[in-house]
PDB file of C-alpha atoms in Angstrom:
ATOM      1  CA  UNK A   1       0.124  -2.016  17.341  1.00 89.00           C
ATOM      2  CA  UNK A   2      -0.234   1.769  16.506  1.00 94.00           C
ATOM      3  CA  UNK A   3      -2.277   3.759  18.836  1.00 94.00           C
ATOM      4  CA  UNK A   4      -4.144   7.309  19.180  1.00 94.00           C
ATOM      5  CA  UNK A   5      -1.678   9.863  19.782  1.00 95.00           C
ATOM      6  CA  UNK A   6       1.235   7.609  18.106  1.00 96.00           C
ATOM      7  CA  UNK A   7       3.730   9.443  16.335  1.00 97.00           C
ATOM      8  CA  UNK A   8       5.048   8.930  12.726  1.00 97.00           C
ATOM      9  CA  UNK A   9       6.574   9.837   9.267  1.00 97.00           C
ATOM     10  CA  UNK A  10       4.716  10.077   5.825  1.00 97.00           C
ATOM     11  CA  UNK A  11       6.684   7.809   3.809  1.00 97.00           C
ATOM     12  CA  UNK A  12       5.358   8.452   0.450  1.00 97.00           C
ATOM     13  CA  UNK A  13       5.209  12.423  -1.099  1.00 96.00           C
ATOM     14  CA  UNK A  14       1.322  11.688  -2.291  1.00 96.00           C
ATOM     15  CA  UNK A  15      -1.508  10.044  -0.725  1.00 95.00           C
ATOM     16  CA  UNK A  16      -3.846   7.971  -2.125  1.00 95.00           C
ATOM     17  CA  UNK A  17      -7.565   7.483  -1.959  1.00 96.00           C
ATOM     18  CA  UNK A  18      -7.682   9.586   1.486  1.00 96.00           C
ATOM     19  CA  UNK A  19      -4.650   7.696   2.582  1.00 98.00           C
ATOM     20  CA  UNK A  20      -1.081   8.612   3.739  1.00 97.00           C
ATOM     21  CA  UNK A  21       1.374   5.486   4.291  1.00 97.00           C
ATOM     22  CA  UNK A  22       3.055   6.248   8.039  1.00 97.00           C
ATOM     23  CA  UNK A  23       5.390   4.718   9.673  1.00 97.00           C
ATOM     24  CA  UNK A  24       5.878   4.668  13.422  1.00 97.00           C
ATOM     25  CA  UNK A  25       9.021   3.780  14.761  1.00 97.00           C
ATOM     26  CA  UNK A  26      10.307   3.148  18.401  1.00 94.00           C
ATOM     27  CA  UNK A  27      13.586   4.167  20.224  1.00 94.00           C
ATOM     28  CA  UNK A  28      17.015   3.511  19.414  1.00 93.00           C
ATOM     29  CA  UNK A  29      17.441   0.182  17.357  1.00 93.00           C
ATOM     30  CA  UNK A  30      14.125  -1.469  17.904  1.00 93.00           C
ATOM     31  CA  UNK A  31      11.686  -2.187  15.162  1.00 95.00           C
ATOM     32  CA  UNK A  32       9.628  -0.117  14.171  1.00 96.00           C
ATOM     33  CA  UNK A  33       5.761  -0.678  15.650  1.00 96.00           C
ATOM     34  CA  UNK A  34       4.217  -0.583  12.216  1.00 96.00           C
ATOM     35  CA  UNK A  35       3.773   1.306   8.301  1.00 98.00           C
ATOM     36  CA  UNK A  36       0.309   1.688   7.715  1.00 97.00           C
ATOM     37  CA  UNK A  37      -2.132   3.637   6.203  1.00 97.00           C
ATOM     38  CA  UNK A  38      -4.082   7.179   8.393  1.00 97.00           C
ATOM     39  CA  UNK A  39      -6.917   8.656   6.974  1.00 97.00           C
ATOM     40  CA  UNK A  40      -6.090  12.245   5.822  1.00 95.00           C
ATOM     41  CA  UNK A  41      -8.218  14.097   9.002  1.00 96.00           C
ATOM     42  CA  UNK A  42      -6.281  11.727  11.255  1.00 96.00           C
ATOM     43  CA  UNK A  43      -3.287  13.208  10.384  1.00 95.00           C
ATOM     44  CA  UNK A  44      -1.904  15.989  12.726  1.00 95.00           C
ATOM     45  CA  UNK A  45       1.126  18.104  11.822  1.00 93.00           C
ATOM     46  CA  UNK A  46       4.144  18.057  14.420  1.00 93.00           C
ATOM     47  CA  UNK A  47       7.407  20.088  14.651  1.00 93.00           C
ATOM     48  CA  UNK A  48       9.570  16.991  15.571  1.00 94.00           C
ATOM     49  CA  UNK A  49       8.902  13.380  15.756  1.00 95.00           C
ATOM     50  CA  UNK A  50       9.272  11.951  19.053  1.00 96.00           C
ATOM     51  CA  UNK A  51       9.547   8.016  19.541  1.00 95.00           C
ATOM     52  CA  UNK A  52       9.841   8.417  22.844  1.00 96.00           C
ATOM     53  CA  UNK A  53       5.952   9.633  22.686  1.00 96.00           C
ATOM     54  CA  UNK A  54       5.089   6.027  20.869  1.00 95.00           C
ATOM     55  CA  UNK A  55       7.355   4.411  23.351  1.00 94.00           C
ATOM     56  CA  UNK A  56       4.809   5.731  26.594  1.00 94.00           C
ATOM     57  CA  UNK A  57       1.733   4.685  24.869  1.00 93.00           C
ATOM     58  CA  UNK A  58       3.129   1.381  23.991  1.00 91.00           C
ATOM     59  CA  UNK A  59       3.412   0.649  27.815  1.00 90.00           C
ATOM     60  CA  UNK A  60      -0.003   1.573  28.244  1.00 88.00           C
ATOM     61  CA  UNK A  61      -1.201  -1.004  25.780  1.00 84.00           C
ATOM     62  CA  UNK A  62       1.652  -3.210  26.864  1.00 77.00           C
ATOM     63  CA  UNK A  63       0.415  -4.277  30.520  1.00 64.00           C
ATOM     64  CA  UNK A  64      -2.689  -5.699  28.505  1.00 58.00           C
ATOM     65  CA  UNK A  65      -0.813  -7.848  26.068  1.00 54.00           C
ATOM     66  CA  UNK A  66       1.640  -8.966  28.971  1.00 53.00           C
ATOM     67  CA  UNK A  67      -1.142 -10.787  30.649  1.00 52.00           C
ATOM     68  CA  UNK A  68      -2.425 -12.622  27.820  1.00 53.00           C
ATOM     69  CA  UNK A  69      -0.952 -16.330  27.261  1.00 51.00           C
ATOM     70  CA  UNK A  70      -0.490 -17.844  23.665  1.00 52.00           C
ATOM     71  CA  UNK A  71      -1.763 -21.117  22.847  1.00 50.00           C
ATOM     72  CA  UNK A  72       1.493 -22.756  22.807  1.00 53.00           C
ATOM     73  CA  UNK A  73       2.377 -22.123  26.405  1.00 57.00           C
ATOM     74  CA  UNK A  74      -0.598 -23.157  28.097  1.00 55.00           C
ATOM     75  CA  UNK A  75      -2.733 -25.933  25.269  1.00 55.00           C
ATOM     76  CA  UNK A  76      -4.789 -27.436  28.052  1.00 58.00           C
ATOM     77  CA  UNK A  77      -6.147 -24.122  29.511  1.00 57.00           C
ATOM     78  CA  UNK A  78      -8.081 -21.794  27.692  1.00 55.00           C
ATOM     79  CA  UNK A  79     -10.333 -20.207  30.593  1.00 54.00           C
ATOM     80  CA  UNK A  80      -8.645 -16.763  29.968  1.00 53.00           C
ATOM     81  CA  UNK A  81      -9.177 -16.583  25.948  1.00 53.00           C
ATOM     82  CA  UNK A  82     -11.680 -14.173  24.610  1.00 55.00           C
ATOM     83  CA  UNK A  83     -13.010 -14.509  21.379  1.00 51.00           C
TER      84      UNK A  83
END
């Protein structure tokens, strides 16, 4: 998912209702994290986009999603689930 600090491109030349569509991409040939919509005042202006900047917060975030299971791996134990 997109995080604060996240990098990305304006993807349409108007915004709507507030709203710009961004898109945040990732390094080299990988897909991009996600196009969504930012509130206008979350918006900040930079000189040049850096994936490499999305790439470091990713990991962050990533340790977190490494250490959850899905259901299919693991059906008959569901101690470490939060809901």
């Amino acid at each position: 998912g997109v995080h604060k600090g996240m990098q990305g491109w304006i993807t349409e030349p108007e915004n709507i209702n507030g709203y710009w569509l961004v898109n945040f991409p990732q390094c080299g040939e990988k897909n991009d994290i996600a196009t969504i919509p930012v509130r206008e005042e979350d918006v900040k202006v930079v000189k040049i986009l850096d994936a490499h900047v999305n790439e470091r917060i990713k990991v962050q975030f990533g340790k977190e999603v490494d250490q959850t299971k899905s259901f299919a791996e693991k059906p008959d134990d569901l101690s470490d689930y939060r809901i």
